[in-house]
Coordinates of C-alpha atoms in Angstrom, one line a residue:
M1 CA 19.2 -20.7 82.9
G2 CA 20.0 -18.5 79.9
V3 CA 21.4 -15.0 80.1
V4 CA 18.9 -12.3 79.3
M5 CA 20.5 -9.5 77.2
P6 CA 19.5 -6.0 78.0
I7 CA 17.0 -4.6 75.7
S8 CA 19.4 -1.8 74.6
S9 CA 22.0 -4.4 73.4
R10 CA 19.7 -6.4 71.1
T11 CA 20.3 -5.9 67.3
P12 CA 17.3 -4.3 65.8
P13 CA 15.8 -6.1 62.8
Q14 CA 17.0 -4.7 59.4
P15 CA 14.2 -3.2 57.3
K16 CA 13.8 -4.9 53.9
P17 CA 14.4 -2.8 50.9
S18 CA 11.3 -1.2 49.5
C19 CA 9.4 -2.9 46.7
R20 CA 9.3 0.5 45.0
F21 CA 13.1 0.6 44.9
F22 CA 13.3 -2.8 43.1
A23 CA 10.4 -1.9 40.7
A24 CA 12.1 1.3 39.7
L25 CA 15.1 -0.4 38.1
P26 CA 13.3 -2.2 35.3
L27 CA 10.7 0.5 35.0
L28 CA 13.4 3.2 34.4
W29 CA 15.1 1.0 31.8
A30 CA 11.7 0.3 30.1
A31 CA 11.1 4.0 29.9
L32 CA 14.4 4.6 28.3
V33 CA 13.8 1.8 25.8
L34 CA 10.4 3.3 24.9
V35 CA 11.9 6.7 24.2
L36 CA 14.6 5.2 22.0
T37 CA 12.3 2.8 20.1
L38 CA 9.6 5.4 19.5
T39 CA 12.1 8.1 18.3
P40 CA 11.3 9.0 14.6
A41 CA 13.4 7.1 12.2
A42 CA 14.7 10.3 10.6
D43 CA 16.3 11.2 14.0
M44 CA 18.1 7.9 14.4
P45 CA 21.8 7.5 13.6
V46 CA 23.0 5.3 10.9
T47 CA 24.0 1.9 12.3
P48 CA 26.9 -0.2 11.1
V49 CA 26.5 -3.2 8.9
W50 CA 27.7 -6.5 10.4
E51 CA 28.3 -9.7 8.4
L52 CA 27.3 -12.6 10.6
L53 CA 24.6 -10.9 12.6
S54 CA 22.8 -7.6 12.0
F55 CA 23.5 -4.8 14.3
D56 CA 19.8 -4.3 14.8
T57 CA 19.3 -7.9 15.9
A58 CA 22.2 -7.6 18.4
A59 CA 20.9 -4.3 19.7
H60 CA 17.4 -5.7 20.4
A61 CA 18.8 -8.8 22.1
G62 CA 21.2 -6.7 24.2
V63 CA 18.5 -4.3 25.4
F64 CA 16.2 -7.1 26.5
V65 CA 19.1 -8.9 28.2
V66 CA 19.3 -5.9 30.5
L67 CA 15.5 -5.6 30.8
A68 CA 14.9 -9.2 31.7
G69 CA 17.9 -9.3 34.0
L70 CA 16.7 -6.2 36.0
S71 CA 13.1 -7.6 36.0
R72 CA 14.2 -10.9 37.4
F73 CA 16.4 -9.3 40.0
S74 CA 13.6 -7.0 41.2
L75 CA 11.0 -9.7 41.3
R76 CA 13.3 -12.1 43.1
H77 CA 14.1 -9.6 45.9
Q78 CA 10.7 -8.0 46.4
S79 CA 8.6 -9.4 49.3
R80 CA 5.1 -8.2 48.5
W81 CA 4.3 -11.0 46.1
P82 CA 6.0 -14.3 47.3
L83 CA 4.7 -16.3 44.3
L84 CA 6.3 -13.9 41.8
A85 CA 9.6 -14.1 43.8
R86 CA 9.6 -17.9 43.6
H87 CA 9.0 -17.8 39.8
A88 CA 10.9 -14.6 39.0
G89 CA 12.6 -16.0 36.0
A90 CA 9.5 -17.1 34.2
A91 CA 7.7 -13.9 35.1
A92 CA 10.6 -11.7 33.9
L93 CA 10.7 -13.6 30.6
L94 CA 6.9 -13.3 30.0
V95 CA 6.9 -9.5 30.9
S96 CA 9.8 -8.8 28.6
V97 CA 8.3 -10.6 25.6
L98 CA 5.0 -8.8 26.2
F99 CA 6.8 -5.5 26.4
G100 CA 8.6 -6.2 23.2
G101 CA 5.3 -7.0 21.5
L102 CA 3.9 -3.7 22.8
I103 CA 6.8 -1.8 21.2
E104 CA 6.3 -3.5 17.8
L105 CA 2.5 -2.7 17.9
L106 CA 3.2 1.0 18.8
Q107 CA 5.8 1.2 16.0
H108 CA 3.3 -0.3 13.6
H109 CA 0.5 2.1 14.3
M110 CA 2.4 5.4 15.0
H111 CA 3.5 7.5 12.1
L112 CA 7.2 7.8 13.0
G113 CA 8.8 6.1 10.0
R114 CA 9.4 3.1 12.3
H115 CA 7.6 -0.1 11.7
G116 CA 7.0 -3.2 13.8
D117 CA 8.6 -6.4 12.7
W118 CA 8.3 -9.9 14.1
T119 CA 12.0 -10.5 13.8
D120 CA 12.6 -7.7 16.2
L121 CA 10.3 -9.4 18.7
L122 CA 12.2 -12.7 18.1
S123 CA 15.5 -10.9 19.0
D124 CA 13.8 -9.4 22.1
A125 CA 12.7 -12.9 23.2
I126 CA 16.2 -14.3 22.7
G127 CA 17.8 -11.6 24.8
A128 CA 15.3 -12.0 27.6
A129 CA 15.7 -15.8 27.5
L130 CA 19.5 -15.5 27.6
A131 CA 19.4 -13.2 30.6
V132 CA 16.9 -15.4 32.6
G133 CA 18.8 -18.6 31.6
V134 CA 22.2 -17.2 32.8
A135 CA 20.7 -15.8 36.0
T136 CA 19.0 -19.1 36.7
L137 CA 22.2 -21.1 36.2
W138 CA 24.1 -18.6 38.4
A139 CA 21.4 -19.1 41.1
A140 CA 21.9 -22.8 40.9
R141 CA 25.6 -22.6 41.4
R142 CA 25.0 -20.5 44.6
R143 CA 22.5 -23.1 45.8
E144 CA 19.5 -20.8 45.4
P145 CA 16.2 -22.5 44.7
L146 CA 15.8 -23.1 41.0
Q147 CA 13.1 -21.0 39.3
L148 CA 11.9 -23.0 36.3
P149 CA 15.3 -23.0 34.6
I150 CA 14.3 -25.4 31.9
V151 CA 11.7 -23.1 30.4
P152 CA 13.9 -20.2 29.4
L153 CA 16.7 -22.5 28.4
L154 CA 14.5 -24.6 26.1
L155 CA 13.1 -21.4 24.6
L156 CA 16.5 -20.1 24.0
G157 CA 17.6 -23.3 22.4
A158 CA 14.6 -23.3 20.1
L159 CA 15.0 -19.7 19.0
L160 CA 18.7 -19.5 18.4
P161 CA 18.7 -21.5 15.2
A162 CA 16.0 -19.1 13.8
I163 CA 18.1 -16.1 14.4
G164 CA 21.4 -17.5 13.4
A165 CA 20.8 -17.0 9.7
P166 CA 18.3 -14.2 9.1
A167 CA 16.6 -14.3 5.7
Q168 CA 16.7 -10.5 5.4
D169 CA 17.1 -7.6 7.7
I170 CA 13.9 -5.4 7.5
P171 CA 15.1 -2.7 9.8
R172 CA 18.3 -2.4 7.7
A173 CA 16.2 -2.3 4.6
R174 CA 14.2 0.6 6.0
R175 CA 17.4 2.5 6.9
T176 CA 18.5 2.0 3.3
I177 CA 15.3 3.4 2.0
E178 CA 15.5 6.3 4.4
K179 CA 19.1 7.1 3.4
L180 CA 18.4 7.1 -0.3
A181 CA 15.2 9.2 0.1
A182 CA 16.9 11.7 2.5
P183 CA 17.1 15.4 1.5
E184 CA 20.9 15.4 1.4
L185 CA 20.7 13.1 -1.7
H186 CA 18.5 15.7 -3.5
G187 CA 16.1 13.2 -5.0
R188 CA 19.0 11.2 -6.6
G189 CA 18.7 13.4 -9.7
Y190 CA 20.9 15.8 -11.6
V191 CA 20.9 18.9 -9.4
Q192 CA 23.5 19.3 -6.7
Q193 CA 25.1 15.9 -7.7
G194 CA 22.2 14.0 -6.1
E195 CA 22.7 10.8 -8.1
H196 CA 26.5 10.9 -7.6
K197 CA 26.0 11.1 -3.9
A198 CA 23.6 8.1 -4.0
A199 CA 26.1 6.2 -6.1
A200 CA 28.9 6.9 -3.6
Y201 CA 26.7 5.6 -0.7
L202 CA 25.9 2.4 -2.7
R203 CA 29.5 1.8 -3.6
G204 CA 30.2 1.8 0.2
R205 CA 27.5 -0.7 0.7
L206 CA 28.9 -3.0 -2.0
R207 CA 32.3 -2.7 -0.4
E208 CA 31.0 -3.6 3.0
L209 CA 29.5 -6.8 1.5
K210 CA 32.9 -7.5 -0.1
L211 CA 31.4 -8.0 -3.5
E212 CA 33.7 -8.2 -6.5
P213 CA 33.5 -5.2 -8.8
L214 CA 32.6 -5.8 -12.5
A215 CA 34.2 -2.5 -13.4
P216 CA 36.8 -0.2 -11.8
N217 CA 35.3 1.0 -8.5
Y218 CA 32.1 -0.8 -9.4
T219 CA 31.4 2.0 -11.9
Q220 CA 30.3 2.0 -15.6
P221 CA 30.2 5.6 -16.7
F222 CA 27.9 7.0 -19.4
T223 CA 26.4 10.4 -20.3
L224 CA 23.0 11.8 -21.0
D225 CA 21.2 15.1 -21.8
V226 CA 18.6 16.1 -19.1
N227 CA 16.5 19.1 -18.4
T228 CA 16.7 20.3 -14.8
F229 CA 15.2 23.0 -12.5
P230 CA 18.0 23.9 -10.1
G231 CA 17.0 27.4 -9.0
T232 CA 13.8 29.3 -8.3
V233 CA 10.4 27.7 -9.2
A234 CA 7.5 29.9 -8.2
L235 CA 4.0 30.6 -9.4
S236 CA 1.1 32.8 -8.2
V237 CA -2.4 33.5 -9.5
T238 CA -4.1 36.8 -9.0
H239 CA -7.9 37.0 -9.3
V240 CA -9.7 40.4 -9.8
V241 CA -12.7 40.4 -7.5
T242 CA -13.7 44.0 -8.0
L243 CA -12.0 47.1 -9.4
D244 CA -10.7 47.7 -5.8
K245 CA -10.0 44.2 -4.7
V246 CA -7.7 41.4 -5.9
V247 CA -6.9 38.1 -4.4
T248 CA -3.4 36.5 -4.9
K249 CA -2.7 32.8 -4.3
E250 CA 0.9 31.5 -4.2
L251 CA 1.1 27.9 -5.2
V252 CA 3.4 25.4 -3.5
P253 CA 5.8 23.7 -6.0
G254 CA 5.5 19.9 -5.8
A255 CA 2.3 20.0 -3.9
E256 CA 0.1 22.3 -6.1
F257 CA 2.1 22.5 -9.3
I258 CA 5.1 21.2 -11.1
V259 CA 7.1 22.4 -14.1
A260 CA 6.7 19.9 -17.0
S261 CA 9.9 18.1 -17.7
E262 CA 10.4 19.6 -21.2
S263 CA 9.7 23.2 -20.2
K264 CA 12.1 26.0 -20.8
G265 CA 12.7 28.6 -18.2
T266 CA 11.8 32.3 -17.7
S267 CA 14.2 35.2 -17.9
G268 CA 13.6 36.3 -14.4
L269 CA 10.2 37.2 -13.0
L270 CA 7.4 37.0 -15.6
T271 CA 3.9 38.5 -15.4
T272 CA 1.3 37.6 -18.0
S273 CA -2.4 36.6 -18.4
A274 CA -4.2 33.3 -18.2
L275 CA -6.4 32.4 -21.2
R276 CA -8.8 29.7 -20.2
L277 CA -10.0 27.2 -22.8
D278 CA -13.8 27.2 -22.6
T279 CA -15.0 23.6 -23.0
L280 CA -17.9 25.0 -25.1
C281 CA -15.3 25.4 -27.8
F282 CA -15.6 21.7 -28.6
F283 CA -19.3 22.0 -29.3
Q284 CA -20.3 25.6 -30.3
A285 CA -19.0 27.6 -33.2
S286 CA -19.7 30.9 -31.3
A287 CA -17.4 29.8 -28.4
Q288 CA -14.7 28.9 -30.9
Q289 CA -14.9 32.3 -32.5
A290 CA -14.8 34.1 -29.1
L291 CA -11.7 32.1 -28.1
Q292 CA -10.1 33.0 -31.4
R293 CA -10.7 36.7 -30.9
R294 CA -9.4 36.6 -27.3
A295 CA -6.3 34.8 -28.4
W296 CA -5.6 37.3 -31.2
H297 CA -6.2 40.2 -28.8
W298 CA -3.7 38.9 -26.3
L299 CA -1.1 38.0 -28.9
S300 CA -1.3 41.5 -30.5
T301 CA -1.5 43.6 -27.2
L302 CA 0.7 41.7 -24.8
G303 CA 4.5 41.7 -25.0
T304 CA 4.5 38.2 -23.5
P305 CA 2.1 35.6 -24.8
P306 CA -0.5 34.5 -22.4
F307 CA -0.7 31.0 -20.9
L308 CA -3.4 28.8 -22.3
V309 CA -5.0 27.1 -19.3
L310 CA -6.8 23.8 -20.0
T311 CA -7.5 20.4 -18.5
A312 CA -5.7 17.2 -19.3
R313 CA -8.9 15.9 -20.9
D314 CA -9.1 18.9 -23.1
V315 CA -5.6 18.4 -24.3
Q316 CA -6.7 15.1 -25.8
R317 CA -9.6 16.8 -27.6
L318 CA -7.6 19.7 -29.2
P319 CA -7.3 17.8 -32.5
T320 CA -11.1 17.9 -32.9
L321 CA -11.1 21.8 -33.1
P322 CA -11.2 23.6 -36.5
P323 CA -7.8 23.9 -38.1
A324 CA -7.8 27.7 -37.9
L325 CA -8.4 27.7 -34.2
R326 CA -5.9 24.9 -33.6
Q327 CA -3.3 26.9 -35.5
T328 CA -4.0 29.9 -33.3
L329 CA -3.7 27.9 -30.1
D330 CA -0.5 26.2 -31.3
S331 CA 1.0 29.7 -31.6
L332 CA 0.6 30.1 -27.8
P333 CA 3.8 28.4 -26.6
N334 CA 3.0 28.6 -22.8
R335 CA 0.5 26.3 -21.2
I336 CA -0.8 25.3 -17.9
V337 CA -2.5 21.9 -17.9
L338 CA -4.8 21.1 -15.0
V339 CA -4.5 17.5 -13.8
P340 CA -6.1 15.4 -11.0
K341 CA -2.6 14.3 -9.8
L342 CA 0.9 15.7 -10.2
T343 CA 3.2 13.2 -11.8
A344 CA 6.7 14.4 -12.5
S345 CA 9.1 13.1 -15.1
L346 CA 12.4 13.9 -16.9
A347 CA 13.1 15.0 -20.5
P348 CA 16.3 15.2 -22.6
A349 CA 15.4 18.5 -24.3
Q350 CA 13.5 21.8 -23.9
V351 CA 10.5 22.9 -25.9
A352 CA 9.9 26.5 -27.0
G353 CA 7.5 27.4 -24.3
I354 CA 6.9 27.2 -20.6
H355 CA 4.8 24.2 -19.5
I356 CA 3.2 23.9 -16.1
E357 CA 1.1 21.1 -14.6
A358 CA -1.2 22.2 -11.7
L359 CA -3.8 20.5 -9.6
N360 CA -7.3 21.2 -10.9
E361 CA -8.5 23.2 -8.0
P362 CA -11.5 25.5 -8.9
V363 CA -10.7 28.1 -6.2
T364 CA -7.3 28.6 -7.9
W365 CA -8.1 28.3 -11.6
Y366 CA -11.6 29.6 -12.1
P367 CA -12.5 33.3 -11.8
L368 CA -14.0 34.6 -8.5
N369 CA -16.0 37.1 -10.4
P370 CA -17.3 36.2 -13.9
E371 CA -17.2 39.9 -14.9
Y372 CA -13.4 39.7 -14.6
P373 CA -12.6 36.4 -16.3
E374 CA -8.9 37.1 -17.0
D375 CA -6.4 36.3 -14.2
L376 CA -2.8 37.4 -13.9
L377 CA 0.0 34.9 -13.5
T378 CA 3.3 35.7 -11.9
L379 CA 6.0 33.1 -12.2
Q380 CA 9.7 32.3 -12.3
V381 CA 11.2 29.1 -13.6
D382 CA 14.9 28.5 -13.6
A383 CA 15.6 25.7 -16.1
Q384 CA 18.9 24.4 -17.2
L385 CA 19.4 21.8 -19.9
Q386 CA 22.5 19.8 -19.0
R387 CA 24.2 18.2 -22.0
N388 CA 26.5 15.2 -21.8
Y389 CA 26.0 14.9 -18.0
Q390 CA 28.2 12.1 -16.8
T391 CA 26.5 9.6 -14.6
Q392 CA 27.0 5.8 -14.0
N393 CA 25.7 2.3 -13.5
L394 CA 27.1 0.3 -10.6
A395 CA 28.0 -3.4 -11.1
A396 CA 29.2 -6.2 -8.8
V397 CA 29.3 -10.0 -8.8
I398 CA 29.5 -12.9 -6.5
R399 CA 31.3 -15.7 -8.4
G400 CA 29.6 -19.0 -8.6
T401 CA 31.3 -22.0 -7.0
A402 CA 30.2 -24.5 -9.7
Q403 CA 29.6 -22.5 -12.9
P404 CA 31.2 -19.1 -12.5
D405 CA 30.7 -18.3 -16.3
S406 CA 26.9 -18.6 -16.1
F407 CA 25.1 -15.6 -14.7
L408 CA 21.9 -14.7 -12.9
V409 CA 21.3 -11.0 -12.6
V410 CA 19.4 -8.9 -10.0
S411 CA 18.9 -5.3 -11.1
A412 CA 17.3 -2.1 -9.7
H413 CA 17.6 1.5 -10.6
Y414 CA 18.9 3.9 -7.9
D415 CA 18.2 7.2 -9.7
H416 CA 15.0 9.3 -9.3
L417 CA 13.6 12.7 -10.4
G418 CA 15.8 15.1 -8.3
R419 CA 14.7 18.6 -7.4
M420 CA 12.0 21.0 -8.5
G421 CA 13.6 24.3 -7.4
R422 CA 15.6 25.0 -4.3
N423 CA 13.1 23.9 -1.8
T424 CA 11.4 20.9 -3.3
Y425 CA 12.7 17.4 -4.1
F426 CA 11.2 14.0 -5.0
P427 CA 12.2 11.5 -2.3
G428 CA 11.6 8.3 -4.4
A429 CA 11.2 6.0 -1.5
N430 CA 9.1 3.4 -3.4
D431 CA 10.6 4.3 -6.7
N432 CA 13.1 3.0 -6.4
A433 CA 14.9 3.1 -3.0
S434 CA 12.7 0.0 -2.1
G435 CA 14.0 -2.0 -5.0
V436 CA 17.6 -1.0 -4.2
A437 CA 17.1 -2.1 -0.6
L438 CA 15.8 -5.5 -1.7
L439 CA 18.8 -5.9 -4.1
L440 CA 21.2 -5.2 -1.2
E441 CA 19.4 -7.7 1.0
L442 CA 19.8 -10.4 -1.6
A443 CA 23.4 -9.4 -2.1
A444 CA 24.0 -9.7 1.7
H445 CA 22.3 -13.2 1.6
Y446 CA 24.5 -14.5 -1.2
A447 CA 27.6 -12.9 0.3
R448 CA 27.4 -15.2 3.4
P449 CA 29.8 -18.1 3.1
E450 CA 27.1 -20.7 3.6
N451 CA 25.0 -19.2 0.8
R452 CA 27.6 -18.8 -1.9
P453 CA 25.8 -19.6 -5.2
A454 CA 26.6 -22.3 -7.7
Y455 CA 26.1 -19.9 -10.6
S456 CA 27.5 -16.4 -10.5
V457 CA 25.0 -13.7 -9.4
V458 CA 25.5 -10.2 -10.8
F459 CA 24.0 -7.1 -9.1
L460 CA 23.3 -4.1 -11.3
L461 CA 22.3 -0.7 -10.0
F462 CA 21.2 1.3 -13.0
G463 CA 21.4 5.1 -13.3
A464 CA 19.1 7.3 -15.5
E465 CA 16.2 4.9 -15.6
E466 CA 13.8 7.8 -15.1
A467 CA 15.3 9.6 -18.0
G468 CA 14.3 6.8 -20.4
L469 CA 16.1 3.5 -19.3
V470 CA 19.3 5.2 -20.4
G471 CA 21.6 3.3 -18.0
S472 CA 20.2 -0.2 -18.8
R473 CA 20.2 0.5 -22.5
Y474 CA 23.9 1.5 -22.2
F475 CA 24.7 -1.7 -20.3
V476 CA 23.1 -3.8 -23.0
A477 CA 25.1 -2.0 -25.7
H478 CA 28.3 -2.3 -23.6
P479 CA 27.8 -5.4 -21.4
L480 CA 30.2 -6.2 -18.6
V481 CA 29.2 -9.8 -18.8
P482 CA 28.3 -11.6 -22.1
L483 CA 24.5 -11.3 -22.6
A484 CA 24.4 -14.8 -24.0
R485 CA 25.7 -16.1 -20.6
I486 CA 22.9 -14.5 -18.6
K487 CA 20.5 -17.3 -17.8
F488 CA 17.8 -14.9 -16.3
L489 CA 17.5 -11.3 -15.0
V490 CA 15.1 -10.2 -12.2
N491 CA 14.5 -6.5 -12.1
L492 CA 13.3 -5.0 -8.8
D493 CA 11.3 -1.8 -9.0
L494 CA 8.5 -0.4 -6.7
L495 CA 8.8 -3.0 -3.9
G496 CA 7.7 -0.9 -0.9
T497 CA 4.1 -2.1 -0.6
G498 CA 2.6 -5.5 -1.2
E499 CA -0.8 -5.6 0.5
E500 CA -2.3 -6.9 -2.7
G501 CA 0.6 -9.0 -3.9
A502 CA 2.8 -8.4 -6.9
T503 CA 2.8 -8.2 -10.7
V504 CA 5.4 -9.8 -12.9
V505 CA 6.0 -8.0 -16.2
N506 CA 7.0 -10.5 -18.9
G507 CA 5.1 -13.2 -17.0
R508 CA 3.0 -13.8 -20.1
V509 CA 6.1 -13.8 -22.3
F510 CA 8.2 -16.3 -20.4
E511 CA 5.5 -18.6 -19.3
A512 CA 7.5 -21.6 -17.9
P513 CA 9.6 -19.4 -15.6
F514 CA 6.4 -17.6 -14.4
R515 CA 4.8 -21.0 -13.6
C516 CA 7.9 -21.8 -11.5
L517 CA 7.5 -18.5 -9.7
L518 CA 3.8 -19.1 -9.2
A519 CA 4.4 -22.6 -7.8
L520 CA 6.9 -21.2 -5.3
N521 CA 4.5 -18.6 -4.2
N522 CA 1.6 -21.1 -3.9
A523 CA 3.9 -23.5 -1.9
Y524 CA 5.3 -20.9 0.6
H525 CA 2.6 -18.2 0.5
Y526 CA 5.2 -15.4 0.1
L527 CA 2.8 -12.9 -1.3
P528 CA -1.1 -12.7 -1.3
A529 CA -1.3 -12.9 -5.1
L530 CA 1.0 -13.0 -8.1
G531 CA -0.2 -11.6 -11.4
A532 CA 1.3 -11.7 -14.9
R533 CA 1.7 -9.0 -17.5
G534 CA 3.0 -9.0 -21.0
R535 CA 5.8 -7.1 -22.7
A536 CA 6.2 -3.5 -21.4
A537 CA 8.9 -0.9 -21.7
N538 CA 8.4 0.4 -18.2
S539 CA 11.6 -0.5 -16.4
D540 CA 15.2 -1.7 -16.8
H541 CA 14.3 -5.3 -17.7
F542 CA 13.1 -4.1 -21.2
P543 CA 16.4 -3.5 -23.0
F544 CA 17.6 -7.0 -21.8
S545 CA 14.5 -8.9 -22.9
E546 CA 14.5 -7.0 -26.3
A547 CA 18.1 -8.2 -26.6
G548 CA 17.1 -11.8 -26.0
V549 CA 17.9 -12.1 -22.3
P550 CA 15.0 -13.7 -20.3
A551 CA 13.9 -11.1 -17.8
F552 CA 11.2 -10.4 -15.3
F553 CA 10.2 -7.0 -13.7
I554 CA 8.6 -7.5 -10.3
Y555 CA 6.6 -4.8 -8.5
T556 CA 4.3 -4.9 -5.5
R557 CA 0.7 -3.7 -5.4
G558 CA -1.5 -2.0 -2.8
G559 CA -0.6 0.4 -0.1
S560 CA 0.7 3.9 -0.9
A561 CA -0.4 5.3 -4.2
A562 CA 2.4 8.0 -4.2
Y563 CA 4.3 7.8 -7.5
H564 CA 6.6 10.4 -9.1
D565 CA 5.6 13.0 -6.6
V566 CA 6.7 14.6 -3.3
N567 CA 4.7 12.2 -1.2
D568 CA 6.7 9.1 -2.1
K569 CA 8.3 9.1 1.3
P570 CA 9.7 6.3 3.5
A571 CA 7.0 6.7 6.1
A572 CA 4.3 6.0 3.5
L573 CA 5.7 2.5 2.8
S574 CA 4.4 -0.5 4.6
L575 CA 6.9 -3.0 3.2
A576 CA 4.1 -5.5 3.6
G577 CA 5.4 -7.7 0.7
F578 CA 9.2 -7.0 1.2
A579 CA 10.0 -10.2 3.1
G580 CA 7.8 -12.2 0.8
A581 CA 9.4 -10.7 -2.3
F582 CA 12.8 -11.5 -0.9
G583 CA 11.9 -15.1 -0.3
L584 CA 10.2 -15.5 -3.7
V585 CA 13.2 -14.0 -5.6
R586 CA 15.7 -16.0 -3.6
D587 CA 13.9 -19.3 -4.2
F588 CA 13.3 -18.5 -7.9
L589 CA 17.0 -17.8 -8.4
G590 CA 17.8 -20.9 -6.4
E591 CA 15.7 -23.0 -8.9
L592 CA 17.7 -21.4 -11.7
G593 CA 21.2 -22.1 -10.2
A594 CA 21.8 -19.6 -7.4
A595 CA 21.4 -22.2 -4.7
P596 CA 24.7 -23.3 -3.1
A597 CA 26.3 -26.2 -4.9
A598 CA 25.7 -29.6 -3.3
K599 CA 28.7 -30.8 -1.3
K600 CA 30.2 -34.1 -2.5

């Protein structure tokens, strides 16, 4: 007969931990991951560049190691759903991959300067599989029931080769674009040393990749003359509504008007009148005579000549006016040209007058009351013509293992338009931070030991392209490698879109290389379409092809239409064709001799 223990001495059953406690662990971690991954790109710190594996890949994998590990632990120890407890590993892996996919979708659709990418999801899956695989093996050692260990391990084994040698790092490329387009680089122009700051950043990137300099400190200096607008740029229009009422509109530089690249500046604040060109002048003699009288009146009575206000279309029609009227209008040095889109540029000199380009907005440029057709303009333009401004090209090389004296060249210009006054700058994300980013990704590819090219590959980052291909012209006149030894040059400019494919300038000039490029694209479907153009002096390939060097200029089509304006920002770029352009250029160069030499 057994002994019956007193009720008071029995050990009470221990309560099982709450399901909510276990669920809180992965949920809290997932919330933190969401906050970090949906933080605007501009607020994210600059991450280091690693050689064998990108920092972004490792970070994604590490975050999902923790997420999958916490998820498996929580599911394994909860008691509400026994089936999930038995298959905790597989469930944790599935939930982690789905969560990673959700993040990529959110980044793709939210306007945060962050963009979804399948390689990030691949890294997430590897991290999750690694965590589940290790946990499953640990459970087996402790004689716990196995929970589908073969599934995560097989998945991990299948994915590891894919991540071992990434073709290009899209998140790193985005960070390159964001850095080059950031306000602290001042539009990579000639105000506040913007292009020098960009060059210093790019030298650092070349050093990180351990590329060999083709010139001391990677730098080939040269000089240019360039007109700049470093100080105040302001414009307002005052309409007379009645004798007792006026309306003044202050225009926003960059958004509503720009100063033309060749314009001279004002001596402080200037107030004068706007003289509109009536389009009837192109058809009626009476309108021509009226305009002539008004122009003479303003020239004789005003201390400051008025601004002739006309549309871009009317500028083209001025030669059709009678000679006497043309001569009178030519005597008006100051002009405001009304345009459908603001497109900035650079000039090496100043003209005699003040030239403004403004959006053709009727509420701004047409009188509110026809009885008072003349409007007042108040403006200030600080212009500075910089002579013999010293800037630079950057040049590096990866020596070929088989034919080091034969060269393939990848080029991109890093400069842009700089500033339009103190408060406005041109970011130049597509033009041409995107091309620079692709060049650096190609350099990173060839810098890896297993990708060392058979022919030498030269990387040229040109300055002063926007000022008239000044840097590339200087390089051709003072080459750092013999031009005759350059087998081919691929110039990268405007690579931030790609929804509609790409265009190859000189594709109709060098037909056999273009057929090779087209065959590669047809075989691997890198880009939706590939078009060919003829000879054009629209980027840095031109001085080379004119000197007898075979050269292509590749740019993507579709997506953002921002060009030479303040809207060319990183967030506007889809990079839809970036990975495809990388693969296409890599394979094309490989066909020409950049592929690693065959081992004997």
